Short mmCIF file of C-alpha atoms and ligand atoms in Angstrom, two decimals:
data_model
loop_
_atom_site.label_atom_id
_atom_site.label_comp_id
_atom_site.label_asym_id
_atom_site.label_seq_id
_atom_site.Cartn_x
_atom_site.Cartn_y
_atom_site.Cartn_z
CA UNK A 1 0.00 0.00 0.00
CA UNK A 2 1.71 3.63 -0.81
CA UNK A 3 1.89 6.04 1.96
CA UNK A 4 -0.57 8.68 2.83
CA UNK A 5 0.57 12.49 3.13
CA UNK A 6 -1.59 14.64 5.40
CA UNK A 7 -1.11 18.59 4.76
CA UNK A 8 -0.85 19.56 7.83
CA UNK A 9 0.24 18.01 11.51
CA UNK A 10 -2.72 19.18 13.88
CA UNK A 11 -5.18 17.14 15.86
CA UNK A 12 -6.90 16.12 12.70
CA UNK A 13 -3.71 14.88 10.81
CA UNK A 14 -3.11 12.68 14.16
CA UNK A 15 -6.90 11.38 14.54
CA UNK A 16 -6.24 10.28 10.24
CA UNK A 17 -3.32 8.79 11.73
CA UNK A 18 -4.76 6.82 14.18
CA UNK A 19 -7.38 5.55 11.31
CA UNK A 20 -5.28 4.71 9.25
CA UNK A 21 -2.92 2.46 11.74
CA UNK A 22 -5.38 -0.68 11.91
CA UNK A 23 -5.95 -0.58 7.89
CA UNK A 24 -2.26 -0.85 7.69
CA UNK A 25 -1.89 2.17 5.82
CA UNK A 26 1.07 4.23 6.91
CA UNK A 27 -0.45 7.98 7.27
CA UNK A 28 2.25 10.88 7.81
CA UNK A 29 0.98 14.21 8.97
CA UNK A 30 3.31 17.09 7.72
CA UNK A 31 4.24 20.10 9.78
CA UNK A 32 3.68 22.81 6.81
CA UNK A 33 7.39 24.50 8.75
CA UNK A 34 9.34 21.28 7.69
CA UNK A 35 12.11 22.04 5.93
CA UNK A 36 13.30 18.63 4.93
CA UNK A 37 12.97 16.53 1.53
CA UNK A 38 10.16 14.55 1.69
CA UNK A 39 10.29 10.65 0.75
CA UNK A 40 7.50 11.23 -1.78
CA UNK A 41 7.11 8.09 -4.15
CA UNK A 42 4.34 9.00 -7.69
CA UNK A 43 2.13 6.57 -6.30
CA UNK A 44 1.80 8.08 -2.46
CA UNK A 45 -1.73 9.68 -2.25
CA UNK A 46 -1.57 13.58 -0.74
CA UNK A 47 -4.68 14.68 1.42
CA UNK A 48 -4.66 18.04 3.80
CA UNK A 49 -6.15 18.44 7.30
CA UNK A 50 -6.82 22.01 6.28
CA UNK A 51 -8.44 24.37 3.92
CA UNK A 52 -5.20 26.51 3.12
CA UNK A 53 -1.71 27.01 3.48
CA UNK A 54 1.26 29.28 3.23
CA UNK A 55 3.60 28.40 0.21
CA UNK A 56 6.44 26.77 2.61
CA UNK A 57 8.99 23.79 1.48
CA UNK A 58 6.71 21.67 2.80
CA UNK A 59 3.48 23.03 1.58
CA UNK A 60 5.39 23.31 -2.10
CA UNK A 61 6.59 19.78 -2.12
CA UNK A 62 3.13 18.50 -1.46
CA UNK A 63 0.91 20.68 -3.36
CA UNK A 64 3.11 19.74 -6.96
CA UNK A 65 2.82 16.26 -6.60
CA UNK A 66 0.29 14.54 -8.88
CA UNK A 67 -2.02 12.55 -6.16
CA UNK A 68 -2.80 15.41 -4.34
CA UNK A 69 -6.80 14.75 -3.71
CA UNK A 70 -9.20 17.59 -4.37
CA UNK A 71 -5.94 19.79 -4.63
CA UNK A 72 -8.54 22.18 -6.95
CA UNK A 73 -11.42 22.15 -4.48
CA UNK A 74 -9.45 23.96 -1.65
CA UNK A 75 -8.95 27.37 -2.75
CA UNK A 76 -12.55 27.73 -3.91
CA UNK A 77 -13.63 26.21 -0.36
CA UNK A 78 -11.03 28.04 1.56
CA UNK A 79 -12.13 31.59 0.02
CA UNK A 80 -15.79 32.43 1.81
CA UNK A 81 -16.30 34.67 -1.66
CA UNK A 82 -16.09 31.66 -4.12
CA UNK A 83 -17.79 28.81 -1.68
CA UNK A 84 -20.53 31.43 -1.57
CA UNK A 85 -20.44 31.72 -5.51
CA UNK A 86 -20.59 27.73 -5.30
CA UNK A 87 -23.48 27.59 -3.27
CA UNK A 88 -25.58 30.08 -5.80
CA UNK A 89 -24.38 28.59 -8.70
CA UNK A 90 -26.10 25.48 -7.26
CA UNK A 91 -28.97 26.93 -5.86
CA UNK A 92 -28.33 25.79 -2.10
CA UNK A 93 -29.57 27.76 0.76
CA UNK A 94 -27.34 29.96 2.50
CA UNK A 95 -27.93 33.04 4.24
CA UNK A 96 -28.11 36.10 2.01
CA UNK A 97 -24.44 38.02 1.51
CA UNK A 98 -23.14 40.27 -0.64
CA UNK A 99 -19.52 40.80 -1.47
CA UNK A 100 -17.55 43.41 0.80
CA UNK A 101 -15.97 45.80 -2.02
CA UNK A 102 -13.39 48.96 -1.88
CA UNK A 103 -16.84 51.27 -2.24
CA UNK A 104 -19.12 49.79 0.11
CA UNK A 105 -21.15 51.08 2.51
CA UNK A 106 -22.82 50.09 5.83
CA UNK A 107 -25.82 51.37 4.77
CA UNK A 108 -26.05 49.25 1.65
CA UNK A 109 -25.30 46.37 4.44
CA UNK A 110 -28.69 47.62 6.15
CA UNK A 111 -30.67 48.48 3.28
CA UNK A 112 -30.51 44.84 2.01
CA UNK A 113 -29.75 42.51 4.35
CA UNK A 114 -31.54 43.86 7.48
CA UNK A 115 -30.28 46.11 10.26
CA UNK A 116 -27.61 43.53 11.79
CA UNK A 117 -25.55 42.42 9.57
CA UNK A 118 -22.11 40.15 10.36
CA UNK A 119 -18.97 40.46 8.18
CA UNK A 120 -16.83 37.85 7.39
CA UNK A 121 -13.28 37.82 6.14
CA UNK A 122 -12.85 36.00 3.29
CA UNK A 123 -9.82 33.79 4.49
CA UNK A 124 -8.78 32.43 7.38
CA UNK A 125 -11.67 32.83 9.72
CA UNK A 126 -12.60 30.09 11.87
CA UNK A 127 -14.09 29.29 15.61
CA UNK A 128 -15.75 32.44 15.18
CA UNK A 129 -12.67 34.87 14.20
CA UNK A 130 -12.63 36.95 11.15
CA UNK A 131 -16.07 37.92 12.18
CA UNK A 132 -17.48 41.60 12.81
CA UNK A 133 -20.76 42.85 13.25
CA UNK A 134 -22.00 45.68 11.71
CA UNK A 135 -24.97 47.19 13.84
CA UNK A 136 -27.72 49.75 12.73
CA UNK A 137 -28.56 50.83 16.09
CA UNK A 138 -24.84 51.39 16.61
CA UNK A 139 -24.34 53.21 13.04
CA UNK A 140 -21.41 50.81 13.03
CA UNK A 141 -19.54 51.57 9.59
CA UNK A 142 -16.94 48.99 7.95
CA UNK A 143 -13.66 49.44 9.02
CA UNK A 144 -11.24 50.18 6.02
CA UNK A 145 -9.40 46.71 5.87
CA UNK A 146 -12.49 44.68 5.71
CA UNK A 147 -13.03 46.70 2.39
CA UNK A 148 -12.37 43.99 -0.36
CA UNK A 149 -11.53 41.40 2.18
CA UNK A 150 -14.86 40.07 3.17
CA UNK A 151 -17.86 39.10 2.39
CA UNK A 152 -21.76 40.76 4.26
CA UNK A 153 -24.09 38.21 5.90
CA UNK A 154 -27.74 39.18 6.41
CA UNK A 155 -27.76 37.61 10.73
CA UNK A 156 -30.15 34.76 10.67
CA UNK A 157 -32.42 33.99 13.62
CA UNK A 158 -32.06 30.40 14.00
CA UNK A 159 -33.86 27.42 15.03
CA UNK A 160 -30.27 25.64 15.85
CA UNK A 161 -27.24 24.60 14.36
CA UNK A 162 -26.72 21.49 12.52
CA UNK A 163 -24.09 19.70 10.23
CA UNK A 164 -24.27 16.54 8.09
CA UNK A 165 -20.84 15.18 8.00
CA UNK A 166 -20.76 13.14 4.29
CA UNK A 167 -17.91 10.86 2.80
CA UNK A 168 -17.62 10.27 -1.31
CA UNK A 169 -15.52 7.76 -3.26
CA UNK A 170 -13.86 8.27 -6.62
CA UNK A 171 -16.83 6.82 -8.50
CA UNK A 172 -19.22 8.73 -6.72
CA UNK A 173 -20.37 6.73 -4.20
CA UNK A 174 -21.66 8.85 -1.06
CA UNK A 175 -22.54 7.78 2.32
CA UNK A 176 -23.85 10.17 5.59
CA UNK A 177 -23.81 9.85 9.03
CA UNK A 178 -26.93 11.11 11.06
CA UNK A 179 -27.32 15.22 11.40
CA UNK A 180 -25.03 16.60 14.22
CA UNK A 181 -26.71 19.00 16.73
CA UNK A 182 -24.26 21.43 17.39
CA UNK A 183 -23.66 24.38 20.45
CA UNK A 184 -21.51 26.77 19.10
CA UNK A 185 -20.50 29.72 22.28
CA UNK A 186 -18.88 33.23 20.92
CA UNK A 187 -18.70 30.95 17.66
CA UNK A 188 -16.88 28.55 18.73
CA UNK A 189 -18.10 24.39 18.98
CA UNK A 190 -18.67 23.71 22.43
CA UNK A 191 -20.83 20.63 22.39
CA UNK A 192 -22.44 18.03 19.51
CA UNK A 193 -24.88 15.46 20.15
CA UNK A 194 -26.10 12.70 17.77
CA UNK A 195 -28.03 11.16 16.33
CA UNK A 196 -31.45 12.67 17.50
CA UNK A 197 -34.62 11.24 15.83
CA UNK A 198 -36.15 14.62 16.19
CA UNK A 199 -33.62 16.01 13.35
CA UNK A 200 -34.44 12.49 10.97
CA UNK A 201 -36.96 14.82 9.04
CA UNK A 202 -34.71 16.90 7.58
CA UNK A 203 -31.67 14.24 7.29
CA UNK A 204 -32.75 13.32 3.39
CA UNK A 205 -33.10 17.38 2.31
CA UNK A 206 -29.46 17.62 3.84
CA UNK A 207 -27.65 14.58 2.44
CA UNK A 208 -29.38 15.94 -1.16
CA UNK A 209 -27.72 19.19 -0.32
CA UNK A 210 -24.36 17.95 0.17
CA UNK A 211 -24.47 15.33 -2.14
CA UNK A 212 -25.34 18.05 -4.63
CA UNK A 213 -21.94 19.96 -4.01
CA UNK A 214 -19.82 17.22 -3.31
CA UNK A 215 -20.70 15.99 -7.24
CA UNK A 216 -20.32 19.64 -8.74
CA UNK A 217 -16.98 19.21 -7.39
CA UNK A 218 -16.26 15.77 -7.95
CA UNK A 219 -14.89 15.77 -4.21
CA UNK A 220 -13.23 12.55 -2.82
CA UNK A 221 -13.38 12.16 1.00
CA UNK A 222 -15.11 13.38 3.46
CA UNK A 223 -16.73 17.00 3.61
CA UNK A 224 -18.67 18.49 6.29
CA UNK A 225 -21.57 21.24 5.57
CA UNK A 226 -22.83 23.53 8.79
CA UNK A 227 -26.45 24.64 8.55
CA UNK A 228 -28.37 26.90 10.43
CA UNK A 229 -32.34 25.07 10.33
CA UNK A 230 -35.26 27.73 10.33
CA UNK A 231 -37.80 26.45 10.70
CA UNK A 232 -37.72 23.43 8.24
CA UNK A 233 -35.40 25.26 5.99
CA UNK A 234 -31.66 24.08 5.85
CA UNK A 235 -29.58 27.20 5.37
CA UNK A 236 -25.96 26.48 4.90
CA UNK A 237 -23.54 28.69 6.43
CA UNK A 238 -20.13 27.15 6.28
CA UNK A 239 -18.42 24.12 4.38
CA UNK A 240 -15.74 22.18 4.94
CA UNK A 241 -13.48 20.14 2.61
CA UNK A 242 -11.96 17.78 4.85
CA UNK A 243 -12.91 15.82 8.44
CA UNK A 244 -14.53 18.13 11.09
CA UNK A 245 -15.36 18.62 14.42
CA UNK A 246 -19.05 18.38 14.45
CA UNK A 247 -17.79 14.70 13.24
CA UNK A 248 -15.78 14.07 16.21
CA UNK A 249 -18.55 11.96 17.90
CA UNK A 250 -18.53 9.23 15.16
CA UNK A 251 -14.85 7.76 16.62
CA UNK A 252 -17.39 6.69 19.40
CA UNK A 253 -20.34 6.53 17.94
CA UNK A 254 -19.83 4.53 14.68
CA UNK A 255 -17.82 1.27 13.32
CA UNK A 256 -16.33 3.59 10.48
CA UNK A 257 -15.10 6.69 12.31
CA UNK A 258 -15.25 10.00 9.71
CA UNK A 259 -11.24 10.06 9.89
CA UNK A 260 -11.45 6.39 8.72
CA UNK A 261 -13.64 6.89 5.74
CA UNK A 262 -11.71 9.88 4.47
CA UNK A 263 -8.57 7.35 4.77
CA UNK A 264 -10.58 4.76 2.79
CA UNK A 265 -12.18 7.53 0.47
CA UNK A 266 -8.72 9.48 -1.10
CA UNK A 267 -7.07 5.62 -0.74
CA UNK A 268 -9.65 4.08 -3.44
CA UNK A 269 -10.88 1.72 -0.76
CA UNK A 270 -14.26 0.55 -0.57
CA UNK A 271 -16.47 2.79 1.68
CA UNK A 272 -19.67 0.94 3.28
CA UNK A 273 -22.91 2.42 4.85
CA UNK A 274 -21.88 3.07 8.73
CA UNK A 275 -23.08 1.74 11.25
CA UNK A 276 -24.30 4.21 14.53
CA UNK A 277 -24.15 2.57 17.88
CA UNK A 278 -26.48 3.86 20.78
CA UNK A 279 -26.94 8.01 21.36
CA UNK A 280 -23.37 9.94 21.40
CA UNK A 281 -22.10 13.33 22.64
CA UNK A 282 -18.97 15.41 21.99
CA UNK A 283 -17.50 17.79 24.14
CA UNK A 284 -14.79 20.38 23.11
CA UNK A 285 -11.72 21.15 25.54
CA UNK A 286 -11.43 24.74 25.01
CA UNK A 287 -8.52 26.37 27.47
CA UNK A 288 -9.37 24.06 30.07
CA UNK A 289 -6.48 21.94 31.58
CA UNK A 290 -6.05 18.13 31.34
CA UNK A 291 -7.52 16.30 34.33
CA UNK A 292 -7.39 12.55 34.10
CA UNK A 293 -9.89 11.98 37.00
CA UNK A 294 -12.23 12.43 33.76
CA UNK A 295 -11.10 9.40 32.86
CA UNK A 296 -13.26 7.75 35.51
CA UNK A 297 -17.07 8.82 34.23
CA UNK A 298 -18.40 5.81 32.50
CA UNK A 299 -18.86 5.75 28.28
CA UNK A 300 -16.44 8.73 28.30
CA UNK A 301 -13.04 8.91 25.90
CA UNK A 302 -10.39 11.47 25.81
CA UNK A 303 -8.69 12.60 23.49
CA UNK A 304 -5.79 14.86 24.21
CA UNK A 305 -4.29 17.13 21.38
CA UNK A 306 -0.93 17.85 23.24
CA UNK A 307 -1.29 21.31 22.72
CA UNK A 308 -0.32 24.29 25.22
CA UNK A 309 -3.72 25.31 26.89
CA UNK A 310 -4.44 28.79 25.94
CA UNK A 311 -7.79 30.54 26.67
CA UNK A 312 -9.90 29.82 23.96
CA UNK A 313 -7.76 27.17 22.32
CA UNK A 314 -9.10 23.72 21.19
CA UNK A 315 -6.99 21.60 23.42
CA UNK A 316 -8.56 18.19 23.30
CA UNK A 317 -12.13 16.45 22.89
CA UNK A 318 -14.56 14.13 24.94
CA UNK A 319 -16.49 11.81 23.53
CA UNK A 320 -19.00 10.05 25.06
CA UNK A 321 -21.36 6.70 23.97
CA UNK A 322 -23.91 4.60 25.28
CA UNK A 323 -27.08 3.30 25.14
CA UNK A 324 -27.79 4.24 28.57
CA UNK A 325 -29.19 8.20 28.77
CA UNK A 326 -29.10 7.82 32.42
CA UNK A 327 -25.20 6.77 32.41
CA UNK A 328 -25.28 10.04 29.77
CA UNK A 329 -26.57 12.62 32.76
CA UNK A 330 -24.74 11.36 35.40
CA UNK A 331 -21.38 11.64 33.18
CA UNK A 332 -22.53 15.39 32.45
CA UNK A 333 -23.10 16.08 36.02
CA UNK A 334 -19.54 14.92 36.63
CA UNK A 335 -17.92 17.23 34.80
CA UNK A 336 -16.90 20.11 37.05
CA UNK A 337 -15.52 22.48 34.45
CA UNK A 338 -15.54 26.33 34.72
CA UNK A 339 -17.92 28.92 32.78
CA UNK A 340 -19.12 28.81 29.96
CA UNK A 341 -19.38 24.91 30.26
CA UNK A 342 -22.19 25.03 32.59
CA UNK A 343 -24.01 26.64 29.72
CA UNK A 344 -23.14 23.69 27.13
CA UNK A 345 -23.76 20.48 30.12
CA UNK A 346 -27.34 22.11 30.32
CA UNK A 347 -27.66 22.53 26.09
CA UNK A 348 -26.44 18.65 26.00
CA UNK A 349 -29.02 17.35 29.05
CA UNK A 350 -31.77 19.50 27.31
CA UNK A 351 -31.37 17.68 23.84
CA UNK A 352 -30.41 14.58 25.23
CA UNK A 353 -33.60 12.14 24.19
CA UNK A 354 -36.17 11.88 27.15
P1 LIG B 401 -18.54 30.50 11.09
O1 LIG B 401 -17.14 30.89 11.42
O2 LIG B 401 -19.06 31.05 9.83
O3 LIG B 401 -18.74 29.01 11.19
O4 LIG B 401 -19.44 31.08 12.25
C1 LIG B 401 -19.27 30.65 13.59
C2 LIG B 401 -20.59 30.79 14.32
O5 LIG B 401 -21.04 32.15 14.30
C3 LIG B 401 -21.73 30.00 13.71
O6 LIG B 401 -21.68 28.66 14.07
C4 LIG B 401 -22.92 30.74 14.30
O7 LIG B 401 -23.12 30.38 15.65
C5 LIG B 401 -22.46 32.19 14.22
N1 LIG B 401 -22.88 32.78 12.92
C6 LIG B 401 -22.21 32.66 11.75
N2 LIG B 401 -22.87 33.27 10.73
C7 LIG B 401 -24.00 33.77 11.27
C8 LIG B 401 -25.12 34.51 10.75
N3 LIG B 401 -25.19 34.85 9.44
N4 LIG B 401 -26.12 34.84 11.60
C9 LIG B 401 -26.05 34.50 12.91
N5 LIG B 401 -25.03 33.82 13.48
C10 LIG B 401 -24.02 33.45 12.69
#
């Protein structure tokens, strides 16, 4: 079997890693600051653990050679100007936008897409950075370097947040795991739970949603679409090429894990229908230090990331899986963590299935 090359030496480069080890396929995560000649052989296959990149030795080495999956996909997903372009084109949901140009105004901002309005930069953005809102009531104006860096979202009054986490092979074979309820804090994951029967109605609209893109771009792996639900509207408001965190649950809750299928997906193995065991939960380590007492709550698993803890720094994940709701509680009521987690133990108990 060739080697796997993971863009990329994170927390999700690791979890492929750790996929990949019982297929017997030999996945190397790559810091993109390596400096040293890579051992690539033409038939490796190249995958990344993240949207974009800076052009580094590393980054160069991997991004020329010819097995690079989706290499073309990544730029159009990574820019928030030409994934919303996609997402017209196909005549998906998403909340309404506009382009942030050189001449525009804040009043354009409020004159058609309502009187809050949140920018987004077109790059690099994530757990709720590269975000600013531009208020009416505030006569907030846009700030001179968001001009022609961003793009103008109309703010949606959701429902809830939910993400379908999808896998597709080379022939365009495409299989889903169960909608993700997701708790996102200062925007920024905090907590998923799934599956939840309650969200099973809108399950086929998503997958067609998804499936929809991940054809138009004749994607391999998996890819992860964020929605905000409105009633029984799907909106989507972010995608992601590559495995996610709202799909963290699925190492728990599933016989084929989302970091195993994207293995099997970009490797040209065969990808089967997964199968979910009992109700799951996820719970993000933001900042908080490692404490191995957790490690004593029944159906829970840790995973560590090694990182330094930093306020508002993803430094680790729980997962948590049974078929017993009650064992469920009782491991949320365990978990003595500071604020805002209080906020996210009552979000999971209040979805959790009665
Ligand atoms: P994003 O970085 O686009 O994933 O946004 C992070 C979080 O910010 C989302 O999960 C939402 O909780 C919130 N958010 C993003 N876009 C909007 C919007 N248009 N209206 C309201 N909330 C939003």
């Amino acid at each position: 079997m060739s080697t796997l090359w993971v863009l990329g030496a994170g927390q999700l480069g690791a979890m492929l890693k750790q996929a990949g080890t019982p297929l017997g396929i030999d996945v190397r995560p790559v810091d993109i600051e390596a400096t040293d000649e890579l051992p690539l052989q033409a038939n490796d296959i190249v995958t990344a653990e993240r949207e974009e990149w800076p052009e580094t030795v590393a980054t160069k080495q991997l991004a020329t050679h010819n097995n690079f999956v989706n290499l073309a996909t990544f730029p159009q997903l990574a820019d928030r100007l030409t994934q919303k372009q996609w997402l017209d084109r196909l005549d998906l949901a998403t909340a309404p936008w506009f382009p942030v140009e050189a001449d525009s105004s804040a009043q354009h901002a409020y004159d058609t897409l309502g009187e809050r309005v949140l920018m987004k930069r077109r790059r690099g953005g994530y757990d709720g950075k590269g975000q600013y809102w531009l208020k009416q009531a505030e006569n907030s104006e846009i700030p001179d370097d968001w001009k022609g860096q961003a793009i103008a979202e109309q703010a949606i009054n959701f429902d809830e947040e939910v993400s379908l986490v999808g896998v597709r092979s080379k022939d365009g074979e495409k299989y889903f795991y169960p909608l993700t309820l997701n708790l996102h804090i200062n925007g920024i994951l905090y907590a998923s739970i799934s599956p939840l029967k309650r969200l099973d109605q809108y399950q086929s609209k998503a997958e067609t949603m998804l499936g929809k893109l991940m054809d138009a771009l004749d994607y391999v792996g998996v890819m992860a679409m964020e929605c905000f639900r409105v009633g029984d509207d799907l909106l989507i408001n972010e995608l992601a090429p590559r495995v996610h965190n709202s799909g963290h649950w699925t190492q728990a809750g599933s016989n084929v894990c989302q970091f195993e299928n994207h293995v099997r997906a970009v490797m040209g193995l065969p990808l089967v229908s997964a199968e979910i065991k009992n109700q799951s939960m996820m719970v993000n380590l933001i900042g908080v230090d490692l404490d191995y007492q957790w490690l004593s709550i029944p159906s829970l698993e840790l995973y560590w990331y090694q990182k330094d803890v930093r306020a508002g720094r993803k430094v680790g994940h729980l997962n948590f899986c049974t078929g017993n709701l009650t064992v469920l509680e009782t491991a949320l009521d365990r978990l003595n963590m500071p604020a805002p987690y209080p906020q996210a133990i009552e979000w999971l108990k209040a979805n959790l299935p009665a």
